[in-house]
Coordinates of N, CA, C and O in Angstrom, one line a residue:
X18 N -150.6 148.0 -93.6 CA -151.6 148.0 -94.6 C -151.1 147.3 -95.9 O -149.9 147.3 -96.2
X19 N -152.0 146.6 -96.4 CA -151.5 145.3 -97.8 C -151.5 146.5 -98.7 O -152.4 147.3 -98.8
X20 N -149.9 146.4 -99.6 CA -150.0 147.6 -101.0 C -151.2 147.4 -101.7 O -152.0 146.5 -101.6
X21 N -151.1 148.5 -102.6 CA -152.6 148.8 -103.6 C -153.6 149.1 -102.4 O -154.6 149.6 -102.9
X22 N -153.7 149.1 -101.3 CA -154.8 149.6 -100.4 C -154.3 151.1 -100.0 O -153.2 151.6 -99.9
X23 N -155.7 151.7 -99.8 CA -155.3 153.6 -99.2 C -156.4 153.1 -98.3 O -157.0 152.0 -98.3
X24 N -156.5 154.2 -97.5 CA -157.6 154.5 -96.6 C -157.8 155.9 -97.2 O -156.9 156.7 -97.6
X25 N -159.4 156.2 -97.0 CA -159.6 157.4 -97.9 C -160.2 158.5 -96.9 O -161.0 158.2 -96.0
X26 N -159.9 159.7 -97.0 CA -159.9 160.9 -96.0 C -161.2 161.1 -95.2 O -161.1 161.6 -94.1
X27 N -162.2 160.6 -95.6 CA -163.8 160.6 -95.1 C -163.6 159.1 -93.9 O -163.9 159.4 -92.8
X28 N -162.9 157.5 -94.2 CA -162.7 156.9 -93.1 C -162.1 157.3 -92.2 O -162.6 157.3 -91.1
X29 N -160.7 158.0 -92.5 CA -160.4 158.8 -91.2 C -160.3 160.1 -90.7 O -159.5 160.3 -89.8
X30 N -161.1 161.1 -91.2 CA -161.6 162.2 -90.6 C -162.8 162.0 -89.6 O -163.7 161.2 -89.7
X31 N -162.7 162.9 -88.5 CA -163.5 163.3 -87.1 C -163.6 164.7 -87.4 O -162.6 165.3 -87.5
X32 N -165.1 165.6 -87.5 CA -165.2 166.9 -87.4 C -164.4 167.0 -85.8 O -164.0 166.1 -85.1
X33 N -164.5 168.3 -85.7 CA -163.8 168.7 -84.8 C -164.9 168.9 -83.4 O -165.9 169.5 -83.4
X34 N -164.0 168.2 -82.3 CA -164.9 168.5 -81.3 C -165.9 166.5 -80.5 O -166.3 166.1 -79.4
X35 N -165.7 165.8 -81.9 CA -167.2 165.0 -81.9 C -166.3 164.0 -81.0 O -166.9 163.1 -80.4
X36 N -164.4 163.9 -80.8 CA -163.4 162.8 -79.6 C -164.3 163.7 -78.2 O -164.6 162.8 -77.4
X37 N -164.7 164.7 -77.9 CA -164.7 165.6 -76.6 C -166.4 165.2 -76.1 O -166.7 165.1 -74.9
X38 N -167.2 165.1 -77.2 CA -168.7 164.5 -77.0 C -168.6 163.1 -77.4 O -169.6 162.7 -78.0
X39 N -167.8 162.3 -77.3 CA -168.6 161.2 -77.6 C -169.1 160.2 -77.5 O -169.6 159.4 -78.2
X40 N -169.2 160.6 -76.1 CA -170.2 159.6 -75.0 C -171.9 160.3 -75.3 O -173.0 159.7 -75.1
X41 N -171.8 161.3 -75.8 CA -173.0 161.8 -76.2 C -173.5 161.6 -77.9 O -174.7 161.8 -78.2
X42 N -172.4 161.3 -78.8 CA -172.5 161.1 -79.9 C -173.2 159.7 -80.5 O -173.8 159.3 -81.5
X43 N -172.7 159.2 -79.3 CA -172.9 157.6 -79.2 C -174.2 157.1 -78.4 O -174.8 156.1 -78.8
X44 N -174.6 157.7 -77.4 CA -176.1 157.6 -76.9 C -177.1 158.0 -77.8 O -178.2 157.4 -77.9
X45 N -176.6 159.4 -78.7 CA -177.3 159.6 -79.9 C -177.6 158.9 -80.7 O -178.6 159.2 -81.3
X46 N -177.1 158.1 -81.0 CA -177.1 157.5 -82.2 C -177.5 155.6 -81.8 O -177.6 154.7 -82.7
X47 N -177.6 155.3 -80.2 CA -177.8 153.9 -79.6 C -179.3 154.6 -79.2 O -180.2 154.3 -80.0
X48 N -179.4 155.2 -78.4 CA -180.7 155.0 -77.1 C -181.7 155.1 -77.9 O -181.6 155.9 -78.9
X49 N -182.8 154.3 -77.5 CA -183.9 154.5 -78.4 C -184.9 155.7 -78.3 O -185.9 155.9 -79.0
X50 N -184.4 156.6 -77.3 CA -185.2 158.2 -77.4 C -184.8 159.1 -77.4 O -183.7 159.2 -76.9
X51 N -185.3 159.9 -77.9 CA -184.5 161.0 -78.2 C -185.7 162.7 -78.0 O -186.9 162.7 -77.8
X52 N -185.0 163.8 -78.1 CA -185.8 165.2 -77.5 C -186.4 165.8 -78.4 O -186.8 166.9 -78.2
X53 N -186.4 164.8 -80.3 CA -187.9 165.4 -81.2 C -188.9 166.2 -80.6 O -188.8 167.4 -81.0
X54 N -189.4 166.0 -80.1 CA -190.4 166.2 -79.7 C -190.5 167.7 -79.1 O -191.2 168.6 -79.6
X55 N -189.4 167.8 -77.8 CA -189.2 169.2 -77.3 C -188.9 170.4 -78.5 O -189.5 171.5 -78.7
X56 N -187.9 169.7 -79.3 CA -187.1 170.7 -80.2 C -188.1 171.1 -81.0 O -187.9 172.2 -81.5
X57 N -188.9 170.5 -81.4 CA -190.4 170.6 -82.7 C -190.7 172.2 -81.8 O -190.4 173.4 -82.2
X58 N -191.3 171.7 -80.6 CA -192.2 172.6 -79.7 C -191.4 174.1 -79.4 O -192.0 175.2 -79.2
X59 N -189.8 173.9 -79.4 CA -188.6 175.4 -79.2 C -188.8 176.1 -80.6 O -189.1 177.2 -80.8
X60 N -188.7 174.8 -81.6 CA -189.0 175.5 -83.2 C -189.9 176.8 -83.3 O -189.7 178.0 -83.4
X61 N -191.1 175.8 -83.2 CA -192.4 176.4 -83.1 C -192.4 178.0 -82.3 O -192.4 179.0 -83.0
X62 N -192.4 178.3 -80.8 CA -192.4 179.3 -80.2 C -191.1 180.1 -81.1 O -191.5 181.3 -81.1
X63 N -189.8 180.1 -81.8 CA -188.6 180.5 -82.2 C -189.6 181.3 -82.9 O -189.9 182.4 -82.6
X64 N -190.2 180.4 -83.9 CA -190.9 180.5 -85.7 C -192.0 182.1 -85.3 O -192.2 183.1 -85.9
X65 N -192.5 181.4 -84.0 CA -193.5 182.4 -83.8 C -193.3 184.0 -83.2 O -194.1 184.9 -83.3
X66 N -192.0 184.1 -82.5 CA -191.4 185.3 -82.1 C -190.6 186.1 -83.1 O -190.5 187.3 -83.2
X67 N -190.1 184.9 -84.1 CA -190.0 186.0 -85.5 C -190.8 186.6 -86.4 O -190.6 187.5 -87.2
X68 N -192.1 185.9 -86.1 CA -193.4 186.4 -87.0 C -193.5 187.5 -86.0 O -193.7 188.6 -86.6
X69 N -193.6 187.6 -84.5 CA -194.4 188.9 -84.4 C -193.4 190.0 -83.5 O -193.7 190.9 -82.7
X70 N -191.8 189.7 -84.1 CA -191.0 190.8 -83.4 C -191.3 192.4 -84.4 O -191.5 192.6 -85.6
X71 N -191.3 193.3 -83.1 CA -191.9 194.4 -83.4 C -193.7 194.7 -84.0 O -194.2 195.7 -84.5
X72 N -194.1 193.5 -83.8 CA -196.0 194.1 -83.7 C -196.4 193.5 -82.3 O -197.4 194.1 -81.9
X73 N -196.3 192.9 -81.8 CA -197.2 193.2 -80.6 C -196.0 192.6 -79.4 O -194.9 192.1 -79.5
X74 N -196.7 193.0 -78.2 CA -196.3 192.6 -76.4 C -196.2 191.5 -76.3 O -196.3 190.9 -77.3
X75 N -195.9 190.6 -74.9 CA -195.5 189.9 -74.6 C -196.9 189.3 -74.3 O -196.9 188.1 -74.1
X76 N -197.9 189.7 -74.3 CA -199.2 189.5 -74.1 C -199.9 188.7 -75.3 O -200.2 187.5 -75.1
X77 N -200.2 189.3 -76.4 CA -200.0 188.5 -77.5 C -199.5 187.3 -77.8 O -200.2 186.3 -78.0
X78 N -198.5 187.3 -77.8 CA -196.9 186.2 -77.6 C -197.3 184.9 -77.4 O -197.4 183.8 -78.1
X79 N -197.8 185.5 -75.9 CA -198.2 184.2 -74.9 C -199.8 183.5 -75.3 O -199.9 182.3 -75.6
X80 N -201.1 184.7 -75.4 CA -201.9 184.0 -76.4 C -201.4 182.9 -77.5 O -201.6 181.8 -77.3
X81 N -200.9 183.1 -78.4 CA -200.6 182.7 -79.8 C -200.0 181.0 -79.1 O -200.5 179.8 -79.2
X82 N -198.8 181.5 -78.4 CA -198.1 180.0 -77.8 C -198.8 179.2 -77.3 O -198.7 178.0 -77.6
X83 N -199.8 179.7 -76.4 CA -200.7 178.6 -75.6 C -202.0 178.4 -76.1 O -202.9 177.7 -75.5
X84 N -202.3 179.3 -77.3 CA -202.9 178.3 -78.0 C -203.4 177.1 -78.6 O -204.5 176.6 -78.8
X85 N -201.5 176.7 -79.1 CA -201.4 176.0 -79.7 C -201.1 174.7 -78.9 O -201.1 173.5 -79.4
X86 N -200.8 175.0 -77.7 CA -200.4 173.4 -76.7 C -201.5 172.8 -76.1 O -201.4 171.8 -75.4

């Protein structure tokens, strides 16, 4: 390295883990698609089993979910 130059801790830091994924870090961030779309739809049913834990069955549940698809 030419003096007066540093390399500063953010160029060479890696969270931990992202050497062990990075064939998946790197399709993330190249392929042009991605699982938006699923994860919206997991959100959604999550959002909605917190709204009705402890008022109604599984019966309910399932109304409300497939309502909305």
């Amino acid at each position: 390295m030419p003096s007066g130059e540093t390399t500063s801790p953010a160029s060479t830091y890696s969270p931990p883990g992202i050497d062990r994924d990075r064939d998946a870090v790197i399709a993330g961030l190249t392929l042009p698609w991605s699982s938006g779309v699923v994860e919206g739809h997991i959100n959604r049913i999550k959002m909605l089993k917190r709204q009705m834990f402890g008022r109604a069955g599984i019966h309910l549940l399932r109304k409300r979910v497939l309502h909305y698809s």
